[in-house]
Coordinates of C-alpha atoms and ligand atoms in Angstrom, one line a residue:
M1217 CA 70.1 55.0 59.4
V1218 CA 73.1 54.1 57.3
M1219 CA 73.2 55.6 53.8
T1220 CA 74.3 53.6 50.8
D1221 CA 77.0 55.0 48.6
I1222 CA 74.4 55.7 45.9
E1223 CA 72.2 57.7 48.3
R1224 CA 75.3 59.5 49.6
S1225 CA 76.5 60.7 46.2
A1226 CA 72.9 61.8 45.2
A1227 CA 72.6 63.9 48.4
A1228 CA 73.9 67.5 48.6
P1229 CA 77.5 67.8 50.0
S1230 CA 77.9 69.7 53.2
E1231 CA 79.2 72.6 51.1
S1232 CA 76.7 73.7 48.4
V1233 CA 79.3 74.0 45.6
D1234 CA 82.1 71.9 44.2
L1235 CA 84.6 73.4 46.6
L1236 CA 87.6 71.3 45.4
N1237 CA 87.1 72.5 41.9
I1238 CA 86.9 76.2 43.0
V1239 CA 90.0 75.9 45.3
Q1240 CA 92.1 74.2 42.6
Q1241 CA 91.0 76.9 40.0
H1242 CA 92.2 79.6 42.4
F1243 CA 95.5 77.7 43.0
D1244 CA 96.0 77.2 39.2
Q1245 CA 95.5 80.9 38.5
A1246 CA 97.9 81.9 41.3
A1247 CA 100.5 79.4 40.1
E1248 CA 100.3 80.7 36.6
L1249 CA 100.7 84.4 37.7
L1250 CA 103.7 83.3 39.8
N1251 CA 105.3 81.3 37.0
L1252 CA 105.5 78.4 39.5
P1253 CA 107.6 75.5 38.1
A1254 CA 105.5 72.5 37.1
R1255 CA 107.2 70.3 39.8
L1256 CA 106.0 72.6 42.5
R1257 CA 102.5 72.8 41.0
G1258 CA 102.4 69.0 41.0
I1259 CA 103.3 68.9 44.7
L1260 CA 101.0 71.7 45.9
R1261 CA 97.8 70.9 43.9
V1262 CA 97.1 67.7 45.8
P1263 CA 97.1 66.7 49.5
Q1264 CA 100.3 65.2 50.9
R1265 CA 98.5 62.7 53.2
E1266 CA 95.0 61.2 53.3
L1267 CA 93.8 58.8 55.9
T1268 CA 90.4 57.1 55.6
V1269 CA 89.1 55.2 58.6
N1270 CA 86.1 52.9 59.0
F1271 CA 85.3 52.3 62.7
P1272 CA 82.6 50.7 64.8
V1273 CA 80.6 52.6 67.4
K1274 CA 78.2 51.0 69.9
R1275 CA 74.8 52.8 69.7
D1276 CA 72.6 53.2 72.9
S1277 CA 70.5 50.3 71.6
G1278 CA 73.5 48.0 71.8
R1279 CA 73.7 47.8 68.0
I1280 CA 77.2 48.3 66.4
E1281 CA 77.3 50.8 63.5
V1282 CA 80.3 51.4 61.3
F1283 CA 81.1 55.0 60.4
Q1284 CA 83.6 56.4 57.9
G1285 CA 85.9 59.3 58.6
F1286 CA 88.9 61.2 57.0
R1287 CA 91.9 63.2 58.0
V1288 CA 93.6 65.0 55.1
Q1289 CA 96.9 66.8 55.5
H1290 CA 97.5 69.0 52.5
N1291 CA 101.1 70.2 53.0
L1292 CA 103.6 70.0 55.9
A1293 CA 106.4 72.2 54.5
R1294 CA 105.7 75.2 56.9
G1295 CA 105.1 73.2 60.0
P1296 CA 102.5 70.8 61.5
T1297 CA 99.1 70.9 59.9
K1298 CA 96.0 72.6 61.3
G1299 CA 92.3 72.3 60.5
G1300 CA 88.9 71.5 61.8
I1301 CA 86.9 68.3 62.2
R1302 CA 83.5 68.3 60.6
Y1303 CA 80.6 66.0 61.5
H1304 CA 78.0 66.0 58.6
P1305 CA 75.9 63.4 56.9
N1306 CA 77.0 64.5 53.3
V1307 CA 80.6 65.3 53.8
T1308 CA 82.9 63.8 51.2
L1309 CA 86.6 63.1 50.8
D1310 CA 86.9 65.6 48.0
E1311 CA 85.3 68.3 50.1
T1312 CA 87.7 67.5 53.0
R1313 CA 90.6 67.8 50.5
A1314 CA 89.4 71.2 49.4
L1315 CA 89.0 72.4 53.0
A1316 CA 92.5 71.1 53.9
M1317 CA 94.0 73.0 50.9
L1318 CA 92.2 76.2 51.9
M1319 CA 93.7 75.9 55.3
T1320 CA 97.2 75.7 53.9
W1321 CA 96.7 79.0 52.1
K1322 CA 94.9 80.6 55.1
C1323 CA 97.7 79.7 57.5
A1324 CA 100.5 80.8 55.1
L1325 CA 98.7 84.2 54.4
A1326 CA 98.4 84.9 58.1
G1327 CA 102.1 84.0 58.6
L1328 CA 101.3 81.1 60.9
P1329 CA 103.8 78.2 61.1
Y1330 CA 101.3 75.6 59.9
G1331 CA 100.2 73.7 56.9
G1332 CA 96.6 72.9 56.3
A1333 CA 94.5 69.9 57.3
K1334 CA 90.8 68.9 57.6
G1335 CA 89.0 66.0 59.2
A1336 CA 85.5 64.7 58.8
V1337 CA 83.1 61.9 59.9
I1338 CA 80.1 61.1 57.7
V1339 CA 77.4 61.3 60.4
D1340 CA 74.4 63.5 61.3
P1341 CA 75.3 64.4 64.9
K1342 CA 71.6 65.5 65.5
Q1343 CA 70.6 61.8 65.2
L1344 CA 73.0 60.7 67.9
S1345 CA 72.7 61.0 71.7
T1346 CA 75.5 62.8 73.7
G1347 CA 76.9 59.5 74.8
E1348 CA 77.0 58.2 71.2
I1349 CA 78.8 61.3 70.0
E1350 CA 81.3 60.9 72.8
R1351 CA 82.0 57.2 71.9
L1352 CA 82.2 58.1 68.1
T1353 CA 84.6 61.0 68.9
R1354 CA 86.8 58.9 71.2
R1355 CA 87.1 56.1 68.7
F1356 CA 87.6 58.5 65.7
A1357 CA 90.4 60.3 67.8
T1358 CA 92.0 56.9 68.4
E1359 CA 91.8 55.9 64.7
I1360 CA 93.5 59.2 63.6
S1361 CA 95.9 59.3 66.5
V1362 CA 98.5 57.8 64.2
V1363 CA 98.7 61.1 62.3
I1364 CA 97.7 63.9 64.8
G1365 CA 99.6 65.4 67.7
P1366 CA 101.0 68.8 68.9
E1367 CA 104.0 68.5 66.6
R1368 CA 102.2 66.8 63.7
D1369 CA 98.6 67.9 63.1
I1370 CA 96.2 69.9 65.4
P1371 CA 92.5 69.5 64.9
A1372 CA 89.8 72.2 65.9
P1373 CA 86.0 72.4 65.8
D1374 CA 84.1 72.9 62.5
V1375 CA 80.6 72.3 61.3
G1376 CA 78.8 69.8 63.6
T1377 CA 81.6 69.7 66.3
N1378 CA 82.2 72.0 69.3
P1379 CA 84.5 72.6 72.3
Q1380 CA 83.1 69.6 74.1
V1381 CA 84.1 67.3 71.1
M1382 CA 87.6 68.8 71.3
A1383 CA 87.7 68.1 75.1
W1384 CA 87.0 64.4 74.4
I1385 CA 89.7 64.2 71.7
M1386 CA 92.2 65.9 74.1
D1387 CA 91.2 63.5 76.9
T1388 CA 91.5 60.4 74.6
I1389 CA 94.9 61.3 73.3
S1390 CA 96.0 62.2 76.9
M1391 CA 94.8 58.8 78.2
H1392 CA 96.9 57.1 75.5
Q1393 CA 100.0 59.2 76.4
G1394 CA 99.6 58.9 80.1
H1395 CA 99.7 62.6 80.6
T1396 CA 97.7 65.7 79.6
V1397 CA 98.4 66.9 76.1
P1398 CA 96.6 70.2 75.8
A1399 CA 98.2 71.3 72.5
V1400 CA 96.8 68.3 70.5
V1401 CA 93.6 70.3 69.7
T1402 CA 92.4 73.9 69.8
G1403 CA 89.0 75.3 70.4
K1404 CA 88.9 73.6 73.8
P1405 CA 86.7 74.8 76.7
I1406 CA 88.6 77.5 78.7
N1407 CA 88.7 75.4 81.9
I1408 CA 91.0 72.8 80.2
G1409 CA 93.3 75.1 78.3
G1410 CA 91.1 76.9 75.7
S1411 CA 92.1 80.5 74.9
E1412 CA 90.3 83.6 75.9
G1413 CA 88.8 85.2 72.8
R1414 CA 88.7 82.0 70.7
R1415 CA 84.9 81.9 70.4
E1416 CA 84.8 85.4 69.0
A1417 CA 88.0 85.3 67.0
T1418 CA 86.7 84.8 63.5
G1419 CA 84.1 87.6 63.7
R1420 CA 86.4 89.9 65.6
G1421 CA 89.3 89.2 63.1
L1422 CA 86.9 90.1 60.3
T1423 CA 86.0 93.4 61.8
Y1424 CA 89.7 94.2 62.3
V1425 CA 90.3 93.6 58.6
L1426 CA 87.2 95.4 57.6
T1427 CA 88.1 98.5 59.6
A1428 CA 91.6 98.6 58.0
A1429 CA 90.0 98.1 54.5
A1430 CA 87.5 100.9 55.2
H1431 CA 90.4 103.3 56.1
H1432 CA 92.2 102.2 52.9
L1433 CA 89.1 103.2 50.9
G1434 CA 88.7 106.5 52.8
L1435 CA 85.3 105.4 54.3
N1436 CA 84.1 107.0 57.5
I1437 CA 83.6 104.2 60.0
S1438 CA 80.5 105.7 61.5
D1439 CA 78.8 106.0 58.1
I1440 CA 79.2 102.3 57.3
R1441 CA 76.0 100.2 57.0
L1442 CA 76.4 96.4 57.1
A1443 CA 74.2 93.6 55.8
I1444 CA 75.1 90.3 57.4
Q1445 CA 73.8 86.9 56.1
G1446 CA 73.9 84.3 58.9
C1447 CA 73.5 84.9 62.7
G1448 CA 75.6 82.1 64.2
N1449 CA 78.9 82.4 66.0
V1450 CA 80.5 84.5 63.3
G1451 CA 77.5 86.6 62.1
S1452 CA 76.4 87.6 65.6
T1453 CA 80.0 88.5 66.6
V1454 CA 80.5 90.6 63.5
A1455 CA 77.2 92.4 64.3
R1456 CA 78.2 93.1 67.9
E1457 CA 81.7 94.2 67.1
A1458 CA 80.6 96.5 64.2
V1459 CA 78.0 98.2 66.4
A1460 CA 80.7 98.7 69.1
L1461 CA 82.9 100.4 66.5
G1462 CA 80.1 102.8 65.6
M1463 CA 78.9 101.1 62.4
K1464 CA 75.2 100.4 61.7
V1465 CA 73.9 96.8 61.0
I1466 CA 70.9 97.4 58.8
A1467 CA 70.1 93.8 57.9
L1468 CA 70.7 90.4 59.6
S1469 CA 69.4 86.9 58.7
D1470 CA 69.4 83.3 59.6
S1471 CA 68.1 80.2 57.8
R1472 CA 64.5 81.2 58.4
G1473 CA 64.8 84.8 56.9
G1474 CA 66.1 88.2 57.9
V1475 CA 65.3 91.5 59.5
Y1476 CA 65.9 95.0 58.1
N1477 CA 66.0 98.6 59.4
P1478 CA 67.7 101.3 57.3
H1479 CA 68.4 103.3 60.4
G1480 CA 70.3 100.4 62.1
L1481 CA 69.0 97.4 63.9
D1482 CA 69.1 97.2 67.7
I1483 CA 71.5 94.3 67.7
E1484 CA 71.2 93.3 71.3
A1485 CA 67.3 93.2 71.0
V1486 CA 67.6 91.1 67.7
L1487 CA 70.0 88.7 69.4
A1488 CA 67.8 88.4 72.5
H1489 CA 64.8 87.7 70.2
K1490 CA 66.8 85.0 68.4
A1491 CA 67.9 83.5 71.8
H1492 CA 64.2 83.4 72.8
T1493 CA 62.5 82.3 69.6
G1494 CA 65.3 80.5 67.6
S1495 CA 65.3 83.1 64.8
V1496 CA 65.9 86.8 64.1
V1497 CA 62.6 86.9 62.2
G1498 CA 59.9 88.9 64.0
A1499 CA 62.3 91.1 66.0
V1500 CA 60.9 94.5 67.1
N1501 CA 61.5 97.7 65.2
A1502 CA 62.5 95.9 62.0
D1503 CA 60.9 94.9 58.7
S1504 CA 61.4 91.4 57.4
L1505 CA 63.4 90.5 54.2
T1506 CA 64.5 87.3 52.5
N1507 CA 68.0 86.0 52.4
E1508 CA 68.1 86.8 48.7
E1509 CA 66.9 90.4 49.3
L1510 CA 69.6 90.8 52.0
L1511 CA 72.4 90.1 49.6
E1512 CA 71.1 92.9 47.3
A1513 CA 70.2 95.4 50.1
E1514 CA 71.3 99.1 49.9
C1515 CA 74.4 98.9 52.2
D1516 CA 78.2 99.7 52.2
V1517 CA 79.4 96.3 53.4
L1518 CA 78.0 92.8 52.8
V1519 CA 79.1 90.0 55.1
P1520 CA 78.1 86.5 53.9
A1521 CA 78.5 84.5 57.1
A1522 CA 76.4 81.4 56.4
L1523 CA 76.8 79.3 53.2
S1524 CA 79.1 78.8 50.3
G1525 CA 78.1 79.8 46.7
V1526 CA 75.5 82.5 47.6
I1527 CA 77.0 85.3 45.4
T1528 CA 76.7 84.2 41.8
A1529 CA 76.7 85.5 38.3
Q1530 CA 72.9 85.8 38.7
N1531 CA 72.9 88.3 41.6
A1532 CA 76.4 89.9 41.6
S1533 CA 75.4 92.8 39.3
R1534 CA 72.6 93.7 41.8
I1535 CA 74.9 93.8 44.9
K1536 CA 75.3 97.4 46.0
A1537 CA 77.9 97.0 48.7
Q1538 CA 81.3 98.6 48.2
I1539 CA 83.0 95.9 50.3
V1540 CA 82.1 92.2 50.5
A1541 CA 83.9 90.6 53.5
E1542 CA 83.7 86.8 53.2
A1543 CA 83.1 85.2 56.6
A1544 CA 81.8 82.0 55.1
N1545 CA 84.2 79.7 53.1
G1546 CA 83.7 80.1 49.3
P1547 CA 80.5 82.3 49.3
T1548 CA 81.4 83.9 45.9
T1549 CA 81.6 82.0 42.7
K1550 CA 84.4 82.8 40.2
A1551 CA 82.0 84.3 37.7
A1552 CA 80.6 86.6 40.4
D1553 CA 84.1 87.6 41.4
A1554 CA 84.8 89.0 38.0
I1555 CA 81.5 91.0 37.9
L1556 CA 82.2 92.5 41.4
Y1557 CA 85.8 93.4 40.4
D1558 CA 84.6 95.2 37.3
R1559 CA 82.1 97.2 39.4
G1560 CA 84.9 98.3 41.7
C1561 CA 83.6 96.3 44.7
L1562 CA 86.4 95.3 47.1
V1563 CA 86.0 91.6 47.9
I1564 CA 88.0 90.6 51.0
P1565 CA 88.4 86.9 50.4
D1566 CA 87.6 84.1 52.9
I1567 CA 91.2 83.0 53.4
L1568 CA 92.0 86.6 54.6
A1569 CA 88.6 87.7 56.1
N1570 CA 87.9 84.6 58.2
A1571 CA 91.5 83.8 59.3
G1572 CA 90.9 85.1 62.8
G1573 CA 89.7 81.8 64.0
V1574 CA 92.8 79.8 63.0
T1575 CA 95.0 82.7 64.2
V1576 CA 93.6 82.5 67.8
S1577 CA 93.8 78.7 67.5
Y1578 CA 97.5 79.2 66.9
F1579 CA 97.6 81.4 70.0
E1580 CA 95.8 78.6 72.0
W1581 CA 98.4 76.0 70.7
V1582 CA 101.3 78.3 71.8
Q1583 CA 99.7 78.9 75.2
G1584 CA 99.1 75.1 75.6
L1585 CA 102.8 74.3 74.7
Q1586 CA 104.1 76.9 77.1
E1587 CA 101.4 76.3 79.8
F1588 CA 101.3 80.1 80.1
F1589 CA 97.9 81.8 79.4
W1590 CA 97.2 85.2 78.0
S1591 CA 94.5 87.8 78.9
E1592 CA 91.7 88.4 76.3
R1593 CA 93.2 91.9 75.7
E1594 CA 96.6 90.3 74.8
V1595 CA 94.9 87.8 72.5
N1596 CA 92.9 90.6 70.7
T1597 CA 96.0 92.9 70.4
Q1598 CA 98.0 90.1 68.7
L1599 CA 95.0 89.1 66.5
R1600 CA 94.6 92.7 65.3
R1601 CA 98.4 92.8 64.4
V1602 CA 98.2 89.5 62.4
M1603 CA 95.0 90.4 60.5
T1604 CA 96.0 94.0 59.6
N1605 CA 99.5 92.9 58.6
A1606 CA 98.0 90.3 56.3
L1607 CA 95.6 92.9 54.7
Q1608 CA 98.5 95.4 54.1
Q1609 CA 100.6 92.7 52.4
V1610 CA 97.6 91.7 50.2
L1611 CA 96.8 95.3 49.3
R1612 CA 100.5 95.8 48.3
V1613 CA 100.5 92.7 45.9
S1614 CA 97.0 93.7 44.6
A1615 CA 98.3 97.1 43.6
E1616 CA 101.7 95.9 42.3
R1617 CA 100.2 93.1 40.1
Q1618 CA 96.8 94.8 39.4
V1619 CA 94.8 91.9 40.6
D1620 CA 91.8 91.5 43.0
L1621 CA 92.4 90.8 46.7
R1622 CA 91.6 87.1 46.3
T1623 CA 94.2 86.6 43.6
A1624 CA 96.7 88.6 45.6
S1625 CA 96.0 86.5 48.7
Y1626 CA 96.5 83.2 46.8
M1627 CA 99.7 84.5 45.2
L1628 CA 101.2 85.5 48.5
A1629 CA 100.1 82.2 50.2
V1630 CA 101.1 79.9 47.4
Q1631 CA 104.5 81.6 47.0
R1632 CA 105.2 81.2 50.8
V1633 CA 104.4 77.5 50.7
A1634 CA 106.4 77.0 47.5
D1635 CA 109.4 78.8 49.0
A1636 CA 109.2 76.5 52.1
V1637 CA 109.1 73.4 49.8
T1638 CA 112.1 74.7 47.8
T1639 CA 114.2 75.7 50.8
R1640 CA 113.6 72.3 52.5
G1641 CA 114.4 70.4 49.3
I1642 CA 113.0 67.2 48.1
Y1643 CA 113.6 64.2 50.4
P1644 CA 115.5 61.9 49.9
Ligands
LIG23 P1 77.0 78.7 62.7 O1 76.5 77.3 62.5 O2 77.2 79.2 64.1 O3 76.0 79.8 62.0 C1 75.5 79.6 60.7 C2 74.4 80.6 60.5 O4 74.0 80.5 59.1 C3 73.1 80.4 61.3 O5 72.6 81.6 61.8 C4 72.2 79.8 60.4 O6 70.8 80.0 60.7 C5 72.6 80.5 59.1 N1 72.1 79.8 57.9 C6 72.1 78.5 57.6 N2 71.5 78.3 56.4 C7 71.2 79.5 55.9 C8 70.5 79.9 54.8 N3 70.1 79.0 53.8 N4 70.4 81.2 54.6 C9 70.8 82.1 55.5 N5 71.4 81.8 56.6 C10 71.5 80.5 56.9 O7 78.3 78.9 61.9 P2 79.5 79.9 62.1 O8 80.5 79.3 63.0 O9 79.0 81.2 62.4 O10 80.1 79.9 60.6 C11 79.5 80.6 59.6 C12 80.4 80.5 58.3 O11 81.7 80.9 58.6 C13 80.6 79.0 57.8 O12 80.6 79.1 56.4 C14 81.9 78.6 58.4 O13 82.5 77.6 57.6 C15 82.7 79.9 58.3 N6 83.8 80.0 59.2 C16 83.6 79.9 60.6 C17 84.7 79.9 61.4 C18 84.5 79.9 62.9 O14 85.5 80.0 63.6 N7 83.3 79.7 63.4 C19 86.0 80.1 60.9 C20 86.1 80.2 59.5 C21 85.0 80.2 58.7

């Protein structure tokens, strides 16, 4: 079914909040605190390049359907751009712009030599057969091939796409070039140049930052109780890694609801139950709780790992966690941020907490360019170094400027990109 523009704008976007507005507000605040000259604000507040493509795909029935897609490159001053490709029925150009801008700050904060990008196709992949998704992907890759490439812009998986989609993009670009181009995308399957540790990288990176933040606050690791909203790739990895470090996961949820045990959930049993039934709900040795109750549960660390906009002015005052580690993009509204800060809750912002994914994507790109592959241990060692360095730098700016970690993160990232623009100069 093809949606009209009116239907499209009435439907919810793929993010539940106006992400562009939020991201620009954070940028404006950082620019103000940095006293950034107006000419730099003008450059950095908007994307450098935006490509919209409308392209035909042959459905299994033989019918031709036209799909719309985007590739947005926010800023190229620090290097080629990097960011995921999203397949979602309600994705918009504005949302793609916001996600591209977030990627610029995330890469700069982690010290990666990239600018930020994002791509999207307005499509519900669940309504397409595997063959239709492959044809859509290969045609979309061809349409955006004029702007992507290992030295220009490197896509990765996002909502609605996966390593197989990346394999088809890599193969399509390789067919055009006449030779294999592994570094054109990251998040590939391991057998065609993907990196060890990439699948777990976001959750693992978050636990590295969380451990360092807990040491900073003087918390004993084995006393830490976590509540995790979302049990997908990131939530389940955080749960496993936290338990391996000696922490307790007392609450875990998915879209159908959550489970709770104040003495600590048996995570392997809960994940096995989810693998078997499709949900964590009903796992043994656990009470049930709602997603709203999970956010307000008695715990030390809250990890929102599902949706944006879930911590709001309405529930922030009831959140008991000492640390909120944002796995999801934009889970906390600006009003909620202020309430949590006043209560002394340490919010580790998305652009820091979930940067592990893009960091290991960077390692995959480096391995692809060199055709020299690392062990998972080497990947994890380098990931820990990048994540803990970034946290230490953010803590330093936060203390010096007396601002929360989100503001400190944006200040560091925006300054780095602004410096790169200034050093390179304005062409011509
Ligand atoms: P995923 O699709 O694997 O898992 C999402 C989880 O959220 C699922 O368990 C789902 O049941 C749950 N969920 C959906 N709706 C919910 C609701 N209303 N209430 C509670 N839970 C709900 O996704 P993921 O890869 O684990 O990503 C999770 C979040 O982290 C997303 O916001 C994503 O943008 C962000 N993120 C992911 C990566 C990555 O590398 N995977 C990197 C950076 C940021």
